[in-house]
GROMACS .gro file of C-alpha atoms in nm:
model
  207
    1UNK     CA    1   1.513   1.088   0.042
    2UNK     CA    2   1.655   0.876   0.336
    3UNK     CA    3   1.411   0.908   0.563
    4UNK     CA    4   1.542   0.707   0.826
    5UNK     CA    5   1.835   0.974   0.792
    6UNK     CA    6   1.627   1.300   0.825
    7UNK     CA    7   1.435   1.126   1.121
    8UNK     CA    8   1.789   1.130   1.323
    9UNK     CA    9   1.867   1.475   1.219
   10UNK     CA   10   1.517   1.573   1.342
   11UNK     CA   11   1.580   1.377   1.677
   12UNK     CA   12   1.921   1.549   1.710
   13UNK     CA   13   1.842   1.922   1.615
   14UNK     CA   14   1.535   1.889   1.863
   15UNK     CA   15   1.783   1.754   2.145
   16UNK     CA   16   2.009   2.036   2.101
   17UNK     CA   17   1.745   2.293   2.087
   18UNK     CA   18   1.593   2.122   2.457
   19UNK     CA   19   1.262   2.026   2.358
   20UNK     CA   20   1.113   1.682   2.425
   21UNK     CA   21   0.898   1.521   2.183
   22UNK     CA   22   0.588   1.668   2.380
   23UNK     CA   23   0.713   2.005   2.355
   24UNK     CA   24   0.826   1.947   1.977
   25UNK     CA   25   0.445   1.854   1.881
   26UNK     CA   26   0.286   2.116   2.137
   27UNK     CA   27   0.439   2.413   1.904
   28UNK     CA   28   0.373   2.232   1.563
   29UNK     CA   29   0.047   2.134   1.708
   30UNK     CA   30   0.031   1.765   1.595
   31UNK     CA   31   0.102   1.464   1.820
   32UNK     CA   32   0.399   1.344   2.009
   33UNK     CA   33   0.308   0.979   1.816
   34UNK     CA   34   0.324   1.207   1.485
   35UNK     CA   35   0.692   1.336   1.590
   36UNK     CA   36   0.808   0.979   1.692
   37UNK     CA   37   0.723   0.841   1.369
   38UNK     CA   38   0.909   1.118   1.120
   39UNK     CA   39   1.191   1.053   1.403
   40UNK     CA   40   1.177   0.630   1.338
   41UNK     CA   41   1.192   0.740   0.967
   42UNK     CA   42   0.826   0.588   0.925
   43UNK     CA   43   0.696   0.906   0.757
   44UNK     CA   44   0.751   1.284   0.662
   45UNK     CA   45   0.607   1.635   0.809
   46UNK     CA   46   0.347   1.741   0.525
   47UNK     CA   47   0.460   2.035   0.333
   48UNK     CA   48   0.246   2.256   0.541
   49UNK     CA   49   0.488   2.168   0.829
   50UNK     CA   50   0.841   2.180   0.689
   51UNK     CA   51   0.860   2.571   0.751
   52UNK     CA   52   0.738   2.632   1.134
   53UNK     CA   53   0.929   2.231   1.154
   54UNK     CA   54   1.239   2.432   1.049
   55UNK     CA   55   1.180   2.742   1.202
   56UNK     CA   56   1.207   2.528   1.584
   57UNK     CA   57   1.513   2.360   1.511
   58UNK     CA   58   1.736   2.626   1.334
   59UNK     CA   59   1.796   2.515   1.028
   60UNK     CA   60   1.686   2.552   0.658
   61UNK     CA   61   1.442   2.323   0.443
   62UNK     CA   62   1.734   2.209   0.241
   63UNK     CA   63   1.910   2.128   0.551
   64UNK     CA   64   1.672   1.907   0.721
   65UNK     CA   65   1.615   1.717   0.366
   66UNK     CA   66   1.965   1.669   0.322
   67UNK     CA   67   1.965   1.546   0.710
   68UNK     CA   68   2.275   1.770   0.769
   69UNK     CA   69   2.395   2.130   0.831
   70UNK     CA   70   2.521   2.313   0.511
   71UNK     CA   71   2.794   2.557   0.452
   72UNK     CA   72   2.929   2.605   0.086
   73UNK     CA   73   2.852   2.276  -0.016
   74UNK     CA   74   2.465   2.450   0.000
   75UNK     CA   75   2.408   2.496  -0.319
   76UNK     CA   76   2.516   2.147  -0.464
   77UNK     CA   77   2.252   2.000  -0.154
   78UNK     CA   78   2.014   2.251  -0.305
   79UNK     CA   79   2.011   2.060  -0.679
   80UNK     CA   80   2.018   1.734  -0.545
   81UNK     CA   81   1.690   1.769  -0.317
   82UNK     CA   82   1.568   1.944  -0.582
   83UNK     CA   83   1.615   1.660  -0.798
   84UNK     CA   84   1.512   1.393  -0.592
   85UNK     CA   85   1.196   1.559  -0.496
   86UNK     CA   86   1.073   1.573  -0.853
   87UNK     CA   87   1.167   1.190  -0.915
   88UNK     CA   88   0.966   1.072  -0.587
   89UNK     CA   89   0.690   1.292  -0.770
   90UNK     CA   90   0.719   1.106  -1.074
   91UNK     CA   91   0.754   0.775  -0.897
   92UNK     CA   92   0.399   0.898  -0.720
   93UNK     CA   93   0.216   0.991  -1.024
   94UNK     CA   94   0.412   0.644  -1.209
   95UNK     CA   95   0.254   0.449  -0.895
   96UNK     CA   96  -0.151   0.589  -0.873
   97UNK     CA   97  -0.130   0.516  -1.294
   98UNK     CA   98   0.000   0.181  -1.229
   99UNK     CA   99  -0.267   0.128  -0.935
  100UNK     CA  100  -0.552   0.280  -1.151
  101UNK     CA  101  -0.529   0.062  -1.425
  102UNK     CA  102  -0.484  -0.213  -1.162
  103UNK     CA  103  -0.819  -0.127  -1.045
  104UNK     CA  104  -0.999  -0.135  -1.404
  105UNK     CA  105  -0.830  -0.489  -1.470
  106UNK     CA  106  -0.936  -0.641  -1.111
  107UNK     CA  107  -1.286  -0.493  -1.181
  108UNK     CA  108  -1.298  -0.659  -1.501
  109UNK     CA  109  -1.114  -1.007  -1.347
  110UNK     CA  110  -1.386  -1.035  -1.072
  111UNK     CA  111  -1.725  -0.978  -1.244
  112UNK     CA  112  -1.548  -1.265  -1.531
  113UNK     CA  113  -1.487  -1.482  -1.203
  114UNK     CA  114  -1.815  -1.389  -1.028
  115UNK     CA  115  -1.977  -1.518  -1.340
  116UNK     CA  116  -1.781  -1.794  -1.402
  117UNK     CA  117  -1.848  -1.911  -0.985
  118UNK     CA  118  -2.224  -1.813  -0.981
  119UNK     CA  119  -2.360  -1.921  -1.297
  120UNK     CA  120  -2.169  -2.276  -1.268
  121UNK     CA  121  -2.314  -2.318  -0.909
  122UNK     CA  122  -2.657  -2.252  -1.027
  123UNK     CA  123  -2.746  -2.014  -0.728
  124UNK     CA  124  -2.915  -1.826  -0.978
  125UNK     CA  125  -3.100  -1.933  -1.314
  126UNK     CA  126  -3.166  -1.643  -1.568
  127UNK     CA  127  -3.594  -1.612  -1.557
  128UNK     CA  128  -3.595  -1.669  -1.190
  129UNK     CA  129  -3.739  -1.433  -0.907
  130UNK     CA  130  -3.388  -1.310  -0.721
  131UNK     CA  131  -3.468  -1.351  -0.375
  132UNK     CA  132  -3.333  -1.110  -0.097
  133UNK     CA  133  -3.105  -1.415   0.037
  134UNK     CA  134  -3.010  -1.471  -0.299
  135UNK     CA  135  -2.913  -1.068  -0.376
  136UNK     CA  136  -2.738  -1.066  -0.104
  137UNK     CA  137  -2.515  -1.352  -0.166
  138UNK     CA  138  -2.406  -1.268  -0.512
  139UNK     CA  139  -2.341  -0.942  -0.363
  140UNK     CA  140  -2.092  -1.031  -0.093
  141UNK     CA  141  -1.950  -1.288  -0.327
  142UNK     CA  142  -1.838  -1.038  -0.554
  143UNK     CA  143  -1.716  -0.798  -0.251
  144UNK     CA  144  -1.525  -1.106  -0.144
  145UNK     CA  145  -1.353  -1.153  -0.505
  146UNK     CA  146  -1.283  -0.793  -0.582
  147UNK     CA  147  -1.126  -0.787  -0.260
  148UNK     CA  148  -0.922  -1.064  -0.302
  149UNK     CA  149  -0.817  -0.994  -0.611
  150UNK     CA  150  -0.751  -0.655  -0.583
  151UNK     CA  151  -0.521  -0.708  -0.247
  152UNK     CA  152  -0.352  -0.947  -0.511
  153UNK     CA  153  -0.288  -0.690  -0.775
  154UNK     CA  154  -0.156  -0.437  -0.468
  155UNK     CA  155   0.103  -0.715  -0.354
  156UNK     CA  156   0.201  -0.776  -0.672
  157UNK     CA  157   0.245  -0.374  -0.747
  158UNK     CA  158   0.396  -0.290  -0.410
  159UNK     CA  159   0.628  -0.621  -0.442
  160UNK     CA  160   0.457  -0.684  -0.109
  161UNK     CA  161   0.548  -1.020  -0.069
  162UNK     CA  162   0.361  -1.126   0.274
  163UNK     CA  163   0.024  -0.965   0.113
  164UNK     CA  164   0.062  -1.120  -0.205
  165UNK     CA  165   0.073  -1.439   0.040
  166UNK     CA  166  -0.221  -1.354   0.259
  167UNK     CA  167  -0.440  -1.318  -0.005
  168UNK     CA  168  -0.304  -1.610  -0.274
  169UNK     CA  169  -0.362  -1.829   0.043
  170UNK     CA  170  -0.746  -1.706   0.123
  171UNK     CA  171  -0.817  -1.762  -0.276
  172UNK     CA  172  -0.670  -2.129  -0.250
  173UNK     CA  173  -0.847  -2.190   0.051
  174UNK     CA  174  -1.209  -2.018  -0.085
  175UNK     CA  175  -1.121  -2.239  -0.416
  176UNK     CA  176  -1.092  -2.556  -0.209
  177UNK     CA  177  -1.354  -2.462   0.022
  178UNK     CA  178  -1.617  -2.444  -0.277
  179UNK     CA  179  -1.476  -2.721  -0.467
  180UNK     CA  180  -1.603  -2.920  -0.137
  181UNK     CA  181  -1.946  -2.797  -0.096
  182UNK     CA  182  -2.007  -2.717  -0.468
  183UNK     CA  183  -1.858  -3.046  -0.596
  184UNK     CA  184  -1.679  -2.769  -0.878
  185UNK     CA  185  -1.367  -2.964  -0.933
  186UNK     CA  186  -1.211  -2.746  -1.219
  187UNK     CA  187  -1.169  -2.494  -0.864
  188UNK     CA  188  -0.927  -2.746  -0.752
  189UNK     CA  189  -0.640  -2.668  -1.028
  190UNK     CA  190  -0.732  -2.295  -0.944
  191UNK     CA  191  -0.631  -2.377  -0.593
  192UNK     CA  192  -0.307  -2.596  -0.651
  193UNK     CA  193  -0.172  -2.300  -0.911
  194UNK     CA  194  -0.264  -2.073  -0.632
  195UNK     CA  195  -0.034  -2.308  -0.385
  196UNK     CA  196   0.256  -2.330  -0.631
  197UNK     CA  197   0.262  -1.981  -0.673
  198UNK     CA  198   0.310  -1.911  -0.274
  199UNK     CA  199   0.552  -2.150  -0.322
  200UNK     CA  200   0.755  -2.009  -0.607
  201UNK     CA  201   0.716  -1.608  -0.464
  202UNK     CA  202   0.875  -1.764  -0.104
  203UNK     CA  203   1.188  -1.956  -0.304
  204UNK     CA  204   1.253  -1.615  -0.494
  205UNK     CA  205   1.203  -1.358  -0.178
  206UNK     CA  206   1.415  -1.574   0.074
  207UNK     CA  207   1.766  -1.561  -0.214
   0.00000   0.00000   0.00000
């Protein structure tokens, strides 16, 4: 679906029907911010909201997806929003699979890395009392990696490219930043792949 598209057609219909914005999200009971952004083509009304949506402007569910009025070409309209409804739910379910197993691999990559990290810094020896200072650090370590690497697996996923940026960049510079204090050299290649790969995603998103 075009949303961009069905956001004009909403703008229009509601223009020729006399109703501001306000009014628009007064009846559907939502916000005037809500109706600006299916108008901008930034989102869609929830399913709940396509009938009394509808219903105000005059027209039919199949027109407003088709972001046009329909005469005997209806039926045609009908198959192809039909059809294009059940591959964006395909491309949904595709997606959460995809961002599921995502999840189970960055789980897996961050407790190898917090290991790897932790254990070679010697913040904690196996035998030793864990002090509260020393919980909490391996604790927020681990947030910070999962994090990290999971905003990496998103940006990859989503072909996100300035995410996949953000968060390369904060790994290089955590990488460098403990290769400094740590004296863990062996961080340092970490951190230059880390740089070439910013690098290489830029050259390929700005052809």
């Amino acid at each position: 679906m075009d949303l961009k598209r069905i956001g004009g057609f909403i703008a229009k219909k509601r223009i020729e029907k006399g109703l501001t914005q306000k009014q628009l999200s007064d009846l559907l009971m939502v916000s005037d911010k809500t109706i600006s952004k299916w108008e901008c083509g930034r989102g869609m009304a929830e399913v709940s909201l396509l009938l009394p949506l509808c219903e105000i402007l005059g027209i039919t569910v199949n027109e407003l997806l088709s972001a046009e009025e329909l005469d005997d070409k209806y039926e045609k309209k009908a198959e192809e929003n039909m059809l294009e409804l059940i591959k964006e739910k395909e491309n949904i379910k595709l997606s959460n699979r995809k961002l599921m197993l995502w999840q189970v691999i960055s789980i897996t990559l961050s407790i190898v890395i917090w290991a790897v990290l932790f254990l070679d810094s010697n913040v904690y020896h196996f035998g030793d009392d864990i002090t509260p200072l020393t919980m909490y650090y391996l604790l927020f370590g681990f947030i910070f990696i999962y994090a990290t690497v999971s905003l990496i697996g998103f940006g990859l996923l989503n072909r996100h490219s300035e995410m996949l940026n953000a968060s390369l960049a904060f790994a290089c510079l955590a990488c460098l930043a403990i290769c400094l204090i740590k004296h863990t050299y062996w961080l340092l290649v970490l951190a230059v792949i880390g740089l070439l790969l910013i690098f290489l995603i830029n050259v390929v998103c700005s052809r």
